[in-house]
Each structure stands twice: as structure tokens, then as C-alpha cells.
Short mmCIF file of C-alpha atoms in Angstrom, two decimals:
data_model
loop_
_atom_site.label_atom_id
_atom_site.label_comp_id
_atom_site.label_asym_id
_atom_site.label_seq_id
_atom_site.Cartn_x
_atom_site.Cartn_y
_atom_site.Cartn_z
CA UNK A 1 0.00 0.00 0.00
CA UNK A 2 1.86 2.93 -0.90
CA UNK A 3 0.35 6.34 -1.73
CA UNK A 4 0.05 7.06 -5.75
CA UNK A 5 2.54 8.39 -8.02
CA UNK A 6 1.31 11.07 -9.61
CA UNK A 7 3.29 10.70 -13.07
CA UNK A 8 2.06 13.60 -15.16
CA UNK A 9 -0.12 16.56 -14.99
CA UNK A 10 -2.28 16.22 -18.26
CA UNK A 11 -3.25 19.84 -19.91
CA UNK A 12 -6.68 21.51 -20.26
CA UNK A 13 -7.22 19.46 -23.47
CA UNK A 14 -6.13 16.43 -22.63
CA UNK A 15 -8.68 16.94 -19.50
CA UNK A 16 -11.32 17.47 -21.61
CA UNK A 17 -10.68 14.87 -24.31
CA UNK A 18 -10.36 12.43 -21.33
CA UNK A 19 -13.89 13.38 -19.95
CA UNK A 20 -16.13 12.78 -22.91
CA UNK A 21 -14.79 8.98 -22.27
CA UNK A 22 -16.90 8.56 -19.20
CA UNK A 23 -20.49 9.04 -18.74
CA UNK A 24 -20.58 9.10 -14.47
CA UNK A 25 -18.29 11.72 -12.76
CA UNK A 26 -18.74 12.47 -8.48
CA UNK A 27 -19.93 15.72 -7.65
CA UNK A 28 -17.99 17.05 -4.40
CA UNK A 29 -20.10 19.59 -2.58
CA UNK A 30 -20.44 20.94 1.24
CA UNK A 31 -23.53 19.50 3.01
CA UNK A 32 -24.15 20.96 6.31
CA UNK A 33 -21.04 22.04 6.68
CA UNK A 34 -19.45 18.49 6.09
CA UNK A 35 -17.71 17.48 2.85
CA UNK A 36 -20.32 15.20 0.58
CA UNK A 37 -19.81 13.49 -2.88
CA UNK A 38 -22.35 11.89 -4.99
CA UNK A 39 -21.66 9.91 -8.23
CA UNK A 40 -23.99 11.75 -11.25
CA UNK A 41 -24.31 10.75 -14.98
CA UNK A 42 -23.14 14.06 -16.85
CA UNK A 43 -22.56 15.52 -19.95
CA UNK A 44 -20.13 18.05 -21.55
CA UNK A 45 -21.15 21.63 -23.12
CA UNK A 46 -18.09 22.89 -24.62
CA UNK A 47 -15.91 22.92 -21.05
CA UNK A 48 -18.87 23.13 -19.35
CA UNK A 49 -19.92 19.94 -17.24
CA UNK A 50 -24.00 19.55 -17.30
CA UNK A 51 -25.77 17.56 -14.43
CA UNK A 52 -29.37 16.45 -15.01
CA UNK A 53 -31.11 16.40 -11.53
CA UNK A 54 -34.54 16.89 -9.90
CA UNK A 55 -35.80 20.29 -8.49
CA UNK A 56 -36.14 19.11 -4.44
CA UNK A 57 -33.29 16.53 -5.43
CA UNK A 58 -29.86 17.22 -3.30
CA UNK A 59 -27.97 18.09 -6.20
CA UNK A 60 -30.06 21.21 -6.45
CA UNK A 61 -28.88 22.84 -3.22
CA UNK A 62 -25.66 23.17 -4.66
CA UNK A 63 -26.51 26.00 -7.11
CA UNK A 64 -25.00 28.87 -6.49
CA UNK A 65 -21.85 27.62 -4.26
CA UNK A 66 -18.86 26.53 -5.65
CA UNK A 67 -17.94 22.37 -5.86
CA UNK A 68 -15.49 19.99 -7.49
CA UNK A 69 -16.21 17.80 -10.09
CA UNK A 70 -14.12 14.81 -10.49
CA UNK A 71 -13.92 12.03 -13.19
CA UNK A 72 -11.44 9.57 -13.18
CA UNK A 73 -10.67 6.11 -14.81
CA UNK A 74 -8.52 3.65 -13.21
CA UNK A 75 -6.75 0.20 -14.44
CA UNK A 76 -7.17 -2.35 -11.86
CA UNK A 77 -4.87 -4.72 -14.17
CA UNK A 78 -2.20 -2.09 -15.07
CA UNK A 79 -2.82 -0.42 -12.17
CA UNK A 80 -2.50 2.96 -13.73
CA UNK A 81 -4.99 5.75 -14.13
CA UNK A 82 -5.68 9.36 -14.56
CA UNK A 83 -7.98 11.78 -13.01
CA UNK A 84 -9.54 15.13 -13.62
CA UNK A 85 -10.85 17.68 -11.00
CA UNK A 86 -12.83 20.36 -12.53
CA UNK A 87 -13.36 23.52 -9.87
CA UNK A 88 -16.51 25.81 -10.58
CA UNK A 89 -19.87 27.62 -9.41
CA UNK A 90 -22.67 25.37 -10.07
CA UNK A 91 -25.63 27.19 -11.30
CA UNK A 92 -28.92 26.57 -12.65
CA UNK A 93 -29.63 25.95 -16.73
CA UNK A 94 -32.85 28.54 -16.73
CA UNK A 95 -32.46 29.56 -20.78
CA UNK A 96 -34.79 27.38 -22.66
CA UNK A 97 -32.56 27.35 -25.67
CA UNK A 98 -29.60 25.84 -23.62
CA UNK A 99 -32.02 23.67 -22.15
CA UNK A 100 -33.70 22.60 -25.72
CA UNK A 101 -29.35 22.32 -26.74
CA UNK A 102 -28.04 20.23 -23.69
CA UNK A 103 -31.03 17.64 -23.58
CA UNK A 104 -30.76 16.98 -27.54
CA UNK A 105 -27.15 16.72 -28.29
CA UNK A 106 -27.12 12.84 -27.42
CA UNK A 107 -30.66 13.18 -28.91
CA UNK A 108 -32.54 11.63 -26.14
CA UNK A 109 -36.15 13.28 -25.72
CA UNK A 110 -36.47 16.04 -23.11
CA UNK A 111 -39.57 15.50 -20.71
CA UNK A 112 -40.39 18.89 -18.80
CA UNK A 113 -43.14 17.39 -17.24
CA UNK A 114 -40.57 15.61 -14.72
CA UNK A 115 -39.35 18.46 -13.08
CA UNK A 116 -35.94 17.97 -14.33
CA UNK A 117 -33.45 20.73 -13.30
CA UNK A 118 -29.78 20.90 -15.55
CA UNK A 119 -27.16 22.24 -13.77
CA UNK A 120 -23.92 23.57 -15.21
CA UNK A 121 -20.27 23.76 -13.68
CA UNK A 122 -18.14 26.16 -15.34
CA UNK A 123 -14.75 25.45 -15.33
CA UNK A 124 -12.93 27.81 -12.92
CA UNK A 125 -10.12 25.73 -12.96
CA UNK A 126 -9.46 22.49 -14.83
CA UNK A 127 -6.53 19.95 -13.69
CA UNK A 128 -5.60 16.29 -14.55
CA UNK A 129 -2.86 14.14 -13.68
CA UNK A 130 -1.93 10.66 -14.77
CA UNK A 131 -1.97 7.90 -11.77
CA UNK A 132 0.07 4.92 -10.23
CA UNK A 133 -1.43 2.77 -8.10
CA UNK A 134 -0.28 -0.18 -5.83
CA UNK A 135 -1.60 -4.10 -6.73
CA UNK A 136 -4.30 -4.55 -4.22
CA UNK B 17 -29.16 11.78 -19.70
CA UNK B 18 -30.95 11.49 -16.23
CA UNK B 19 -30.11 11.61 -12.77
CA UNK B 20 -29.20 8.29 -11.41
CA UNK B 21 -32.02 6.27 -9.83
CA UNK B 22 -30.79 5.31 -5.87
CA UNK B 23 -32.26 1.69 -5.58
CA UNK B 24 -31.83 0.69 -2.17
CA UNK B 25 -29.74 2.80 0.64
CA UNK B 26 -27.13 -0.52 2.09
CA UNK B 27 -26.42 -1.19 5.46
CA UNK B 28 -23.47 -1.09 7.25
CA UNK B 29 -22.71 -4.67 6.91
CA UNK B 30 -23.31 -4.27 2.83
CA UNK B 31 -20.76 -1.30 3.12
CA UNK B 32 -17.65 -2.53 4.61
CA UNK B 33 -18.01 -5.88 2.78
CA UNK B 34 -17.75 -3.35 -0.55
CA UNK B 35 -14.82 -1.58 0.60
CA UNK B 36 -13.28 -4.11 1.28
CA UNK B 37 -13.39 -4.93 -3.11
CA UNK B 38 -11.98 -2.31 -4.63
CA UNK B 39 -8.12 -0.98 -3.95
CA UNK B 40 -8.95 2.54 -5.01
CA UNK B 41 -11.31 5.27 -2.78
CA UNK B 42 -11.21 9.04 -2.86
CA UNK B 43 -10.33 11.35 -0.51
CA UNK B 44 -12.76 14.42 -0.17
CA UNK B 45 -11.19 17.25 1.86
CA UNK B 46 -11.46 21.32 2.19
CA UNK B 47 -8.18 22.97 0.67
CA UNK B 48 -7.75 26.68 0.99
CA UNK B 49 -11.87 27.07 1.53
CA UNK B 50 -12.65 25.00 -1.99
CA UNK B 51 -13.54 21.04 -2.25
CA UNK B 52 -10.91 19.29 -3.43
CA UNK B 53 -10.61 15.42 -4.09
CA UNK B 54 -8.04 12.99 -4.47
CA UNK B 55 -7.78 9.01 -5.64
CA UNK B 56 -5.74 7.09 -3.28
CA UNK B 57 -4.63 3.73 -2.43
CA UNK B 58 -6.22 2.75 1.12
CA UNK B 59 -7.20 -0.56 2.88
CA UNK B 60 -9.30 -1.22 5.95
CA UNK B 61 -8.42 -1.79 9.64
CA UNK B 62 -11.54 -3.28 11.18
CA UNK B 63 -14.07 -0.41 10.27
CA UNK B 64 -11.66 2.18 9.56
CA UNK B 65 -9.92 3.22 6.43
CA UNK B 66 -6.20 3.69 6.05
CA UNK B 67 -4.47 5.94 3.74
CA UNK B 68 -0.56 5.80 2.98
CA UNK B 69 0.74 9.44 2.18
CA UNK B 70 4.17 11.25 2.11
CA UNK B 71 4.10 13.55 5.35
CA UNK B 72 4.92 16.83 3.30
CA UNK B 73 2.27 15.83 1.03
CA UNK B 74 -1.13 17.48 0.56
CA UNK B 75 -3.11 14.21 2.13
CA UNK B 76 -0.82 15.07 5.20
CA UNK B 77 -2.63 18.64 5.42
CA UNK B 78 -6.18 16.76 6.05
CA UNK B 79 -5.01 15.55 9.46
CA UNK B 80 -7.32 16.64 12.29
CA UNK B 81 -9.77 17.60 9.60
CA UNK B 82 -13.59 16.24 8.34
CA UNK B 83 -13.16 14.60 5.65
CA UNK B 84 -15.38 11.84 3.40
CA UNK B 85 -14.01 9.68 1.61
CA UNK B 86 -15.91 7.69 -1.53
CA UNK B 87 -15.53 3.99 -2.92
CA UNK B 88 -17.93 3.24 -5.91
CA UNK B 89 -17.87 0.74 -8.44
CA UNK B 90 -20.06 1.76 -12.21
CA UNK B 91 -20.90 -1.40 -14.44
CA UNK B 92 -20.97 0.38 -18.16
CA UNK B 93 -22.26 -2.54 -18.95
CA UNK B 94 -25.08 -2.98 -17.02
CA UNK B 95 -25.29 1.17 -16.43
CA UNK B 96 -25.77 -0.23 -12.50
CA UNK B 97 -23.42 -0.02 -9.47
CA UNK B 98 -22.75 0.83 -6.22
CA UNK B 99 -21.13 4.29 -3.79
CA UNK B 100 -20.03 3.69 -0.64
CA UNK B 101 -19.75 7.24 1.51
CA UNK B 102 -17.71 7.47 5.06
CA UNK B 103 -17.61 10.73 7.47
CA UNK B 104 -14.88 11.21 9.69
CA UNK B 105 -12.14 13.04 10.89
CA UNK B 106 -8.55 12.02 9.68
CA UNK B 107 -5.94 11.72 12.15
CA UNK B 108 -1.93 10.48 11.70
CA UNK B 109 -1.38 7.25 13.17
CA UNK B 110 1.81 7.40 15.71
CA UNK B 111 1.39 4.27 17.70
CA UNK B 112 3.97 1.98 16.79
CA UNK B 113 2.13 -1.25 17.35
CA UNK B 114 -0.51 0.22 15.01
CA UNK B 115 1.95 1.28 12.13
CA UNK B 116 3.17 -2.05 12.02
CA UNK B 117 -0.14 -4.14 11.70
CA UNK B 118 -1.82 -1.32 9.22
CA UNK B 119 1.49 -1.70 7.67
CA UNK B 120 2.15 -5.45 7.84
CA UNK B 121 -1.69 -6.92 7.53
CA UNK B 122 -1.30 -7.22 3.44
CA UNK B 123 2.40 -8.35 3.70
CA UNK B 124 3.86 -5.71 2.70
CA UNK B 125 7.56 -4.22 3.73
CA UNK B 126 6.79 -1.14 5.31
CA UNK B 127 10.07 1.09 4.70
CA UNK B 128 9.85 4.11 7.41
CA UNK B 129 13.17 5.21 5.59
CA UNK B 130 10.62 6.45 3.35
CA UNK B 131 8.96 9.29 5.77
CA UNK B 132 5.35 7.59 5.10
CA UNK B 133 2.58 8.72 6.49
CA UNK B 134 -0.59 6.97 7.54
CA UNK B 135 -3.95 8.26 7.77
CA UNK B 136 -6.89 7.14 9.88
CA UNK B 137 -10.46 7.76 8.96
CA UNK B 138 -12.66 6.52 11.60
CA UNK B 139 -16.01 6.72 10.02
CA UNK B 140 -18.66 8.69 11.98
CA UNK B 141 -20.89 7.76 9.52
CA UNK B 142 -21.17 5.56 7.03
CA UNK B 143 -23.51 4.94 3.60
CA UNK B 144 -24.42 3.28 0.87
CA UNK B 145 -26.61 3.28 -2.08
CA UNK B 146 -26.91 1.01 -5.02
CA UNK B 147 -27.63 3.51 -8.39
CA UNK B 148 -28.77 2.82 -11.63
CA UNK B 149 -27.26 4.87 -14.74
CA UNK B 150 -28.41 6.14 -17.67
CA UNK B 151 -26.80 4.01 -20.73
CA UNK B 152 -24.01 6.61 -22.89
#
């Protein structure tokens, strides 16, 4: 058991190539004054990260505060890895056009009847880094 | 693209048996006011989870601090899986007899020429949910 080496810091486009890979990322947020993290299908809008979510859901007491996004893919047979953190203030998608854009461009239907609020981290900052794990 | 549907919340039981799967958790800590998050290497020590770090390293700053720390496990397959959440404060582990069987329980050679560092997480609380994904 030995901590990770963290071989490379990746740039802002190799962070963003590496997220459109994976469709679930963890949402890092304060609740109650205690750290909190919940795993959340997303999307990507340019840099932008998009998080579908319910209007009385958890996700939507974030808006407005600033949280970390992280995504992160790791090897269990290589035991390698990398990992992006994306730092940003989550707010709320109100604009019906980004709405009507966000919810089609994997061209699944958009059903407004379900309450379903889109929230969207901009990228304050944007950081990767290639990983080395220990064999469990 | 929806939010993912939380089947069933786990018990306790349900939890540690899944941390006790996976090599790879992540550390979710406050740095300079802002979430940040980390993957690292841990293992468990009865209920608790262990972290190796470097002591002039950033995991090193957590000590004393609230932090969570996340296992999960996403089937892509399947678009099912499962998050495993613990609360707690991190604290260095000194005690000699402790270093060693942290140190020694996966037979490993633990080099203290090396300036490691372990970290305790004693979980105030711990939780569990089993999610369901939407497919990429």
C-alpha cells in the first residue's frame, strides 16, 4: 500500500478529451457544513460539465456555491490511471434554448413534465494528472 | 441523460463488505476554503480506512480535519453499481504497534526510511446506495 505516483499533470485538453470517455463523474459539494460526494451521470457543453437532476433533489442545493467535479478512470490490471478535478460555481440551466441544446445533443427526448433541473459547472479551474497505483 | 435512480440505501454490513473490493477510494477534503478530491490507495483496519501518504504531502494537510471519503464501483455494462460514503475526521497514526499491523496486515515491507505517512479515517458515519445509470 503505498500512496500514488502522480506521473504527469495532463493539460486543459487532454482533461477534456479524457472526460467525454466517461459518462458518471462524483460531484464534491459541502452539506451541512461536512464534505459530501455523490456519483452523477453528466454531460459536456463545450468545457462546461451539465448535471441532469430533480428540483427538491440534493444536487439542487448546490446551485450557487462553488464544488469539485471529479472524473477519473482507473486500471485495476495495469494499475494505472488518470484523473480530472474540474473547480466551478454550479448554477442553474434557466435559458430554454440551452435547455432545448443540452437535452438533444445525445438526442434523447427532453420531458419537462418531470421536473428535471440541468445544472452547469463552469470550469474555474481544470486539472488532470496521470496515476500509479499499488496491486491490491 | 438522467439523474441516477438510488435503488436501495445498504447497510453497514453491505458497506464494509464493498470496501473491502476495490483498492482505489477518494479522498474528499477542504483545501484553501474549496472542495478538493483525491484518488488514493487505502485498505481497511476493522471499520476504519487507512491511507498511505508522504508527510509533506497534501493528504498530510487533512489531518485533524472532516473529511469523506468515496468507494464506488459503475458497471458500463449494465449502467448499474454501487457508492459507498464514510464521514470522519482524519488523524496520523503514531502508535507503533498500530503502524506495524496497518502496515504489515497485506504483507507488505513497510520502509519508514521512506517518511510515510498513515492516515486514519474513523467513520462517523457511514452509507451506501446502489444507483442505476443512464446508458451513454
Amino acid at each position: 500500500m503505498t500512496a500514488p505516483v502522480e506521473m504527469r499533470e495532463l493539460s486543459e485538453v487532454e482533461c477534456l478529451d479524457l472526460l467525454r470517455t466517461e459518462p458518471v463523474g462524483r460531484l464534491v459539494f459541502t452539506e451541512k457544513a461536512l464534505p459530501a460526494i455523490r456519483p452523477v451521470n453528466y454531460v459536456l457543453d463545450g468545457r462546461d460539465v451539465i448535471i441532469r437532476t430533480s428540483a427538491d433533489s440534493w444536487a439542487s442545493r448546490v446551485a450557487g456555491n462553488v464544488v469539485a467535479f471529479e472524473v477519473d478512470h482507473i486500471d485495476n490490471t495495469s494499475h494505472t490511471g488518470w484523473s480530472v478535478v474540474l473547480l466551478g460555481t454550479a448554477t442553474v440551466i434557466t435559458d430554454i434554448d440551452t435547455l432545448v441544446r443540452v437535452t438533444d445533443f445525445r438526442d434523447r427526448p427532453w420531458a419537462p413534465g418531470h421536473r428535471d433541473q440541468y445544472l452547469r459547472i463552469q470550469p474555474g479551474q481544470l486539472t488532470g494528472r496521470r496515476l500509479s497505483f499499488t496491486p491490491a
